Short mmCIF file of C-alpha atoms in Angstrom, two decimals:
data_model
loop_
_atom_site.label_atom_id
_atom_site.label_comp_id
_atom_site.label_asym_id
_atom_site.label_seq_id
_atom_site.Cartn_x
_atom_site.Cartn_y
_atom_site.Cartn_z
CA UNK Y 79 -30.35 10.63 -15.92
CA UNK Y 80 -28.60 11.24 -19.21
CA UNK Y 81 -25.11 9.81 -19.48
CA UNK Y 82 -22.28 10.45 -21.88
CA UNK Y 83 -19.76 7.62 -21.97
CA UNK Y 84 -16.27 8.53 -23.17
CA UNK Y 85 -13.53 6.02 -23.98
CA UNK Y 86 -10.72 5.46 -23.47
CA UNK Y 87 -10.19 7.23 -20.17
CA UNK Y 88 -6.45 7.11 -20.58
CA UNK Y 89 -4.22 6.39 -23.57
CA UNK Y 90 -0.51 6.50 -24.24
CA UNK Y 91 0.63 6.47 -27.83
CA UNK Y 92 3.81 6.88 -29.79
CA UNK Y 93 4.59 10.02 -31.72
CA UNK Y 94 3.25 9.80 -35.26
CA UNK Y 95 0.40 7.42 -34.53
CA UNK Y 96 -3.31 8.22 -34.45
CA UNK Y 97 -5.68 7.90 -31.53
CA UNK Y 98 -9.47 7.72 -31.61
CA UNK Y 99 -11.63 8.92 -28.73
CA UNK Y 100 -15.30 7.94 -28.62
CA UNK Y 101 -18.23 9.61 -26.93
CA UNK Y 102 -21.57 7.88 -26.76
CA UNK Y 103 -24.84 9.22 -25.44
CA UNK Y 104 -26.27 6.23 -23.63
CA UNK Y 105 -29.94 7.02 -23.17
CA UNK Y 106 -30.61 9.98 -25.37
CA UNK Y 107 -29.86 11.24 -28.86
CA UNK Y 108 -27.35 14.01 -29.31
CA UNK Y 109 -27.36 15.79 -32.65
CA UNK Y 110 -24.52 17.97 -31.40
CA UNK Y 111 -21.43 17.16 -29.35
CA UNK Y 112 -18.86 19.66 -28.16
CA UNK Y 113 -15.19 18.68 -27.83
CA UNK Y 114 -13.07 20.52 -25.28
CA UNK Y 115 -9.39 20.39 -24.47
CA UNK Y 116 -7.97 21.03 -21.03
CA UNK Y 117 -4.30 21.58 -20.26
CA UNK Y 118 -3.06 20.93 -16.71
CA UNK Y 119 -4.37 23.43 -14.20
CA UNK Y 120 -6.19 25.33 -16.94
CA UNK Y 121 -9.74 25.75 -18.09
CA UNK Y 122 -11.68 23.92 -20.77
CA UNK Y 123 -11.30 25.35 -24.23
CA UNK Y 124 -13.71 24.47 -27.01
CA UNK Y 125 -11.97 22.80 -29.94
CA UNK Y 126 -14.82 21.89 -32.22
CA UNK Y 127 -18.49 21.10 -32.55
CA UNK Y 128 -19.66 17.88 -34.17
CA UNK Y 129 -23.04 17.76 -35.82
CA UNK Y 130 -24.80 14.59 -36.89
CA UNK Y 131 -25.21 14.59 -40.65
CA UNK Y 132 -22.97 17.54 -41.39
CA UNK Y 133 -19.37 18.67 -41.14
CA UNK Y 134 -17.86 19.59 -37.85
CA UNK Y 135 -17.11 23.21 -37.11
CA UNK Y 136 -13.73 24.08 -35.64
CA UNK Y 137 -12.68 26.93 -33.39
CA UNK Y 138 -10.09 29.34 -34.65
CA UNK Y 139 -6.59 27.93 -34.43
CA UNK Y 140 -7.64 24.28 -34.27
CA UNK Y 141 -6.22 22.19 -37.11
CA UNK Y 142 -9.07 20.29 -38.69
CA UNK Y 143 -6.72 17.88 -40.43
CA UNK Y 144 -5.10 16.95 -37.13
CA UNK Y 145 -8.28 16.66 -35.09
CA UNK Y 146 -10.75 14.70 -37.18
CA UNK Y 147 -14.29 14.70 -35.88
CA UNK Y 148 -17.03 12.36 -37.03
CA UNK Y 149 -20.58 12.29 -35.78
CA UNK Y 150 -21.50 8.88 -37.13
CA UNK Y 151 -24.92 8.60 -35.53
CA UNK Y 152 -27.22 10.31 -33.07
CA UNK Y 153 -25.45 8.49 -30.25
CA UNK Y 154 -21.79 8.48 -31.29
CA UNK Y 155 -19.24 11.20 -31.87
CA UNK Y 156 -15.53 10.52 -32.33
CA UNK Y 157 -12.39 12.63 -32.18
CA UNK Y 158 -9.29 11.25 -33.90
CA UNK Y 159 -5.95 12.85 -33.17
CA UNK Y 160 -3.88 12.12 -36.26
CA UNK Y 161 -0.10 11.96 -36.38
CA UNK Y 162 0.03 12.75 -32.70
CA UNK Y 163 2.93 14.68 -31.23
CA UNK Y 164 3.92 15.29 -27.62
CA UNK Y 165 2.34 18.75 -27.72
CA UNK Y 166 -1.02 17.06 -28.35
CA UNK Y 167 -0.80 15.51 -24.90
CA UNK Y 168 -3.76 16.86 -22.98
CA UNK Y 169 -7.11 16.05 -21.41
CA UNK Y 170 -9.97 15.86 -23.90
CA UNK Y 171 -13.62 16.06 -22.83
CA UNK Y 172 -16.80 15.74 -24.84
CA UNK Y 173 -20.10 17.30 -23.86
CA UNK Y 174 -23.64 16.96 -25.09
CA UNK Y 175 -25.49 20.28 -24.79
CA UNK Y 176 -28.96 20.73 -23.29
CA UNK Y 177 -31.79 19.59 -25.48
CA UNK Y 178 -35.24 18.11 -25.44
CA UNK Y 179 -35.88 16.55 -22.03
CA UNK Y 180 -32.53 17.60 -20.60
CA UNK Y 181 -31.88 20.99 -19.11
CA UNK Y 182 -28.16 20.72 -18.64
CA UNK Y 183 -25.03 19.74 -20.49
CA UNK Y 184 -23.65 16.26 -19.88
CA UNK Y 185 -19.95 15.56 -19.92
CA UNK Y 186 -17.97 12.47 -20.73
CA UNK Y 187 -15.44 11.25 -18.19
CA UNK Y 188 -12.59 12.68 -20.23
CA UNK Y 189 -9.56 11.13 -21.94
CA UNK Y 190 -6.03 11.73 -20.80
CA UNK Y 191 -3.81 11.49 -23.87
CA UNK Y 192 -0.06 11.15 -23.49
CA UNK Y 193 2.08 11.12 -26.61
CA UNK Y 194 5.60 9.78 -26.10
CA UNK Z 279 -18.10 37.14 -27.90
CA UNK Z 280 -18.75 36.17 -24.34
CA UNK Z 281 -16.01 36.12 -21.72
CA UNK Z 282 -15.99 34.74 -18.19
CA UNK Z 283 -13.47 35.85 -15.59
CA UNK Z 284 -12.60 34.21 -12.30
CA UNK Z 285 -10.10 36.39 -10.48
CA UNK Z 286 -9.23 33.96 -7.68
CA UNK Z 287 -6.87 31.23 -8.92
CA UNK Z 288 -6.75 29.53 -5.52
CA UNK Z 289 -8.64 29.66 -2.25
CA UNK Z 290 -8.30 27.76 0.97
CA UNK Z 291 -10.61 27.59 3.99
CA UNK Z 292 -11.14 25.46 7.05
CA UNK Z 293 -13.79 22.80 7.15
CA UNK Z 294 -17.24 24.12 8.16
CA UNK Z 295 -16.40 27.66 7.11
CA UNK Z 296 -18.23 29.59 4.41
CA UNK Z 297 -16.42 30.52 1.22
CA UNK Z 298 -17.40 32.69 -1.73
CA UNK Z 299 -15.99 32.26 -5.21
CA UNK Z 300 -16.18 35.21 -7.58
CA UNK Z 301 -17.13 35.30 -11.24
CA UNK Z 302 -17.81 38.10 -13.67
CA UNK Z 303 -18.83 37.83 -17.27
CA UNK Z 304 -19.33 39.96 -20.30
CA UNK Z 305 -22.09 39.55 -22.85
CA UNK Z 306 -24.48 41.54 -24.96
CA UNK Z 307 -27.07 38.76 -24.75
CA UNK Z 308 -30.18 39.18 -22.65
CA UNK Z 309 -31.20 35.53 -22.43
CA UNK Z 310 -28.60 33.15 -21.09
CA UNK Z 311 -27.66 30.68 -18.40
CA UNK Z 312 -24.87 30.79 -15.86
CA UNK Z 313 -23.40 27.73 -14.19
CA UNK Z 314 -20.93 26.66 -11.58
CA UNK Z 315 -19.19 23.37 -12.24
CA UNK Z 316 -17.02 21.37 -9.90
CA UNK Z 317 -14.10 19.33 -11.21
CA UNK Z 318 -12.67 17.02 -8.52
CA UNK Z 319 -9.37 15.15 -8.98
CA UNK Z 320 -11.22 12.55 -11.08
CA UNK Z 321 -11.71 15.41 -13.56
CA UNK Z 322 -15.37 14.53 -14.11
CA UNK Z 323 -17.33 17.74 -14.59
CA UNK Z 324 -20.16 18.02 -12.06
CA UNK Z 325 -22.89 20.64 -12.22
CA UNK Z 326 -23.15 22.48 -8.91
CA UNK Z 327 -25.78 25.09 -9.64
CA UNK Z 328 -27.54 26.79 -12.54
CA UNK Z 329 -29.06 30.26 -12.90
CA UNK Z 330 -31.32 31.45 -15.69
CA UNK Z 331 -30.71 35.11 -16.44
CA UNK Z 332 -34.36 36.04 -16.60
CA UNK Z 333 -34.95 34.78 -13.06
CA UNK Z 334 -34.25 37.44 -10.45
CA UNK Z 335 -34.27 35.00 -7.57
CA UNK Z 336 -30.87 33.59 -6.73
CA UNK Z 337 -30.54 29.83 -7.22
CA UNK Z 338 -29.81 27.61 -4.23
CA UNK Z 339 -28.91 23.93 -3.95
CA UNK Z 340 -28.51 22.77 -0.37
CA UNK Z 341 -25.21 24.29 0.86
CA UNK Z 342 -24.58 26.07 -2.43
CA UNK Z 343 -26.09 29.41 -3.38
CA UNK Z 344 -25.34 32.15 -5.84
CA UNK Z 345 -25.43 35.92 -5.80
CA UNK Z 346 -26.53 36.86 -9.30
CA UNK Z 347 -26.21 40.55 -10.13
CA UNK Z 348 -27.31 40.86 -13.74
CA UNK Z 349 -26.62 44.57 -14.16
CA UNK Z 350 -23.13 44.17 -12.74
CA UNK Z 351 -22.62 40.91 -14.68
CA UNK Z 352 -21.53 39.17 -11.52
CA UNK Z 353 -22.25 35.60 -10.47
CA UNK Z 354 -20.60 34.48 -7.23
CA UNK Z 355 -20.91 31.08 -5.57
CA UNK Z 356 -21.25 30.71 -1.82
CA UNK Z 357 -20.50 27.39 -0.19
CA UNK Z 358 -21.77 27.14 3.36
CA UNK Z 359 -20.56 24.66 5.97
CA UNK Z 360 -17.75 23.60 3.66
CA UNK Z 361 -16.78 19.93 3.63
CA UNK Z 362 -13.58 18.11 2.71
CA UNK Z 363 -15.35 16.71 -0.34
CA UNK Z 364 -15.82 20.22 -1.67
CA UNK Z 365 -12.10 20.34 -2.48
CA UNK Z 366 -11.94 20.71 -6.27
CA UNK Z 367 -11.53 23.09 -9.17
CA UNK Z 368 -14.59 25.26 -9.64
CA UNK Z 369 -15.48 26.73 -13.01
CA UNK Z 370 -17.97 29.47 -13.72
CA UNK Z 371 -19.57 29.09 -17.15
CA UNK Z 372 -21.85 30.99 -19.51
CA UNK Z 373 -24.23 29.63 -22.10
CA UNK Z 374 -26.55 31.44 -24.46
CA UNK Z 375 -30.18 30.48 -24.10
CA UNK Z 376 -30.32 27.20 -26.01
CA UNK Z 377 -34.08 27.06 -26.29
CA UNK Z 378 -33.97 30.22 -28.37
CA UNK Z 379 -30.74 29.79 -30.27
CA UNK Z 380 -30.24 26.03 -30.56
CA UNK Z 381 -27.37 23.96 -29.20
CA UNK Z 382 -24.92 26.21 -27.42
CA UNK Z 383 -21.41 25.79 -26.13
CA UNK Z 384 -20.29 26.58 -22.62
CA UNK Z 385 -17.77 29.37 -22.15
CA UNK Z 386 -15.68 28.72 -19.05
CA UNK Z 387 -13.77 30.94 -16.69
CA UNK Z 388 -10.19 30.20 -15.75
CA UNK Z 389 -11.19 28.24 -12.67
CA UNK Z 390 -10.62 28.54 -8.92
CA UNK Z 391 -8.82 25.78 -7.07
CA UNK Z 392 -10.59 25.42 -3.72
CA UNK Z 393 -9.02 23.50 -0.87
CA UNK Z 394 -10.96 22.66 2.27
CA UNK Z 395 -8.61 21.99 5.17
CA UNK Z 396 -9.51 19.71 8.09
#
């Protein structure tokens, strides 16, 4: 079946540095990728939508300059957390929505980001 | 905007018992999907069951079944013969009909933490 591979699974970085998270669709093409954020014991909240060949769209309240999204190809979407601060520590998950030949959304394994 | 509400933050049952998780939603859409996802401690999201709104018949997947009440905007999940491996967070989710409206996001409920006790 369709697989979305997300890396890294866990990252610890220093305050002020940037971290890049990658999501790859391994056996299908994804023109759209959704990026969610999940705080401990809470639900998934949509941060932004990446679209291949066009600018990402951000949900209200999400800083586009802090969370840079690039959809470089039909199989790769990246989220870069710039100038990370401890409050950016969270669990980030990407998801490819249903499309041709796939009737369900597929999720990456998630990335646990800790900013120290 | 669509909203999804899960009113049970935590539930706990004994192994082999049946448990029902509640979910209500609000939408003005007529064509949509509803889902239950399981998130075990690994935090990988796993699809449990899917219901298409236009289908009146309730979806079933082995020990998992739903009670879909479209008029009441209710979508509960029943787990029969519960197993220790069912211990996880369960999220109810809504999605507009993607075949009609293009790529759609999932809107999640707050989640229910289910514990199956031996």
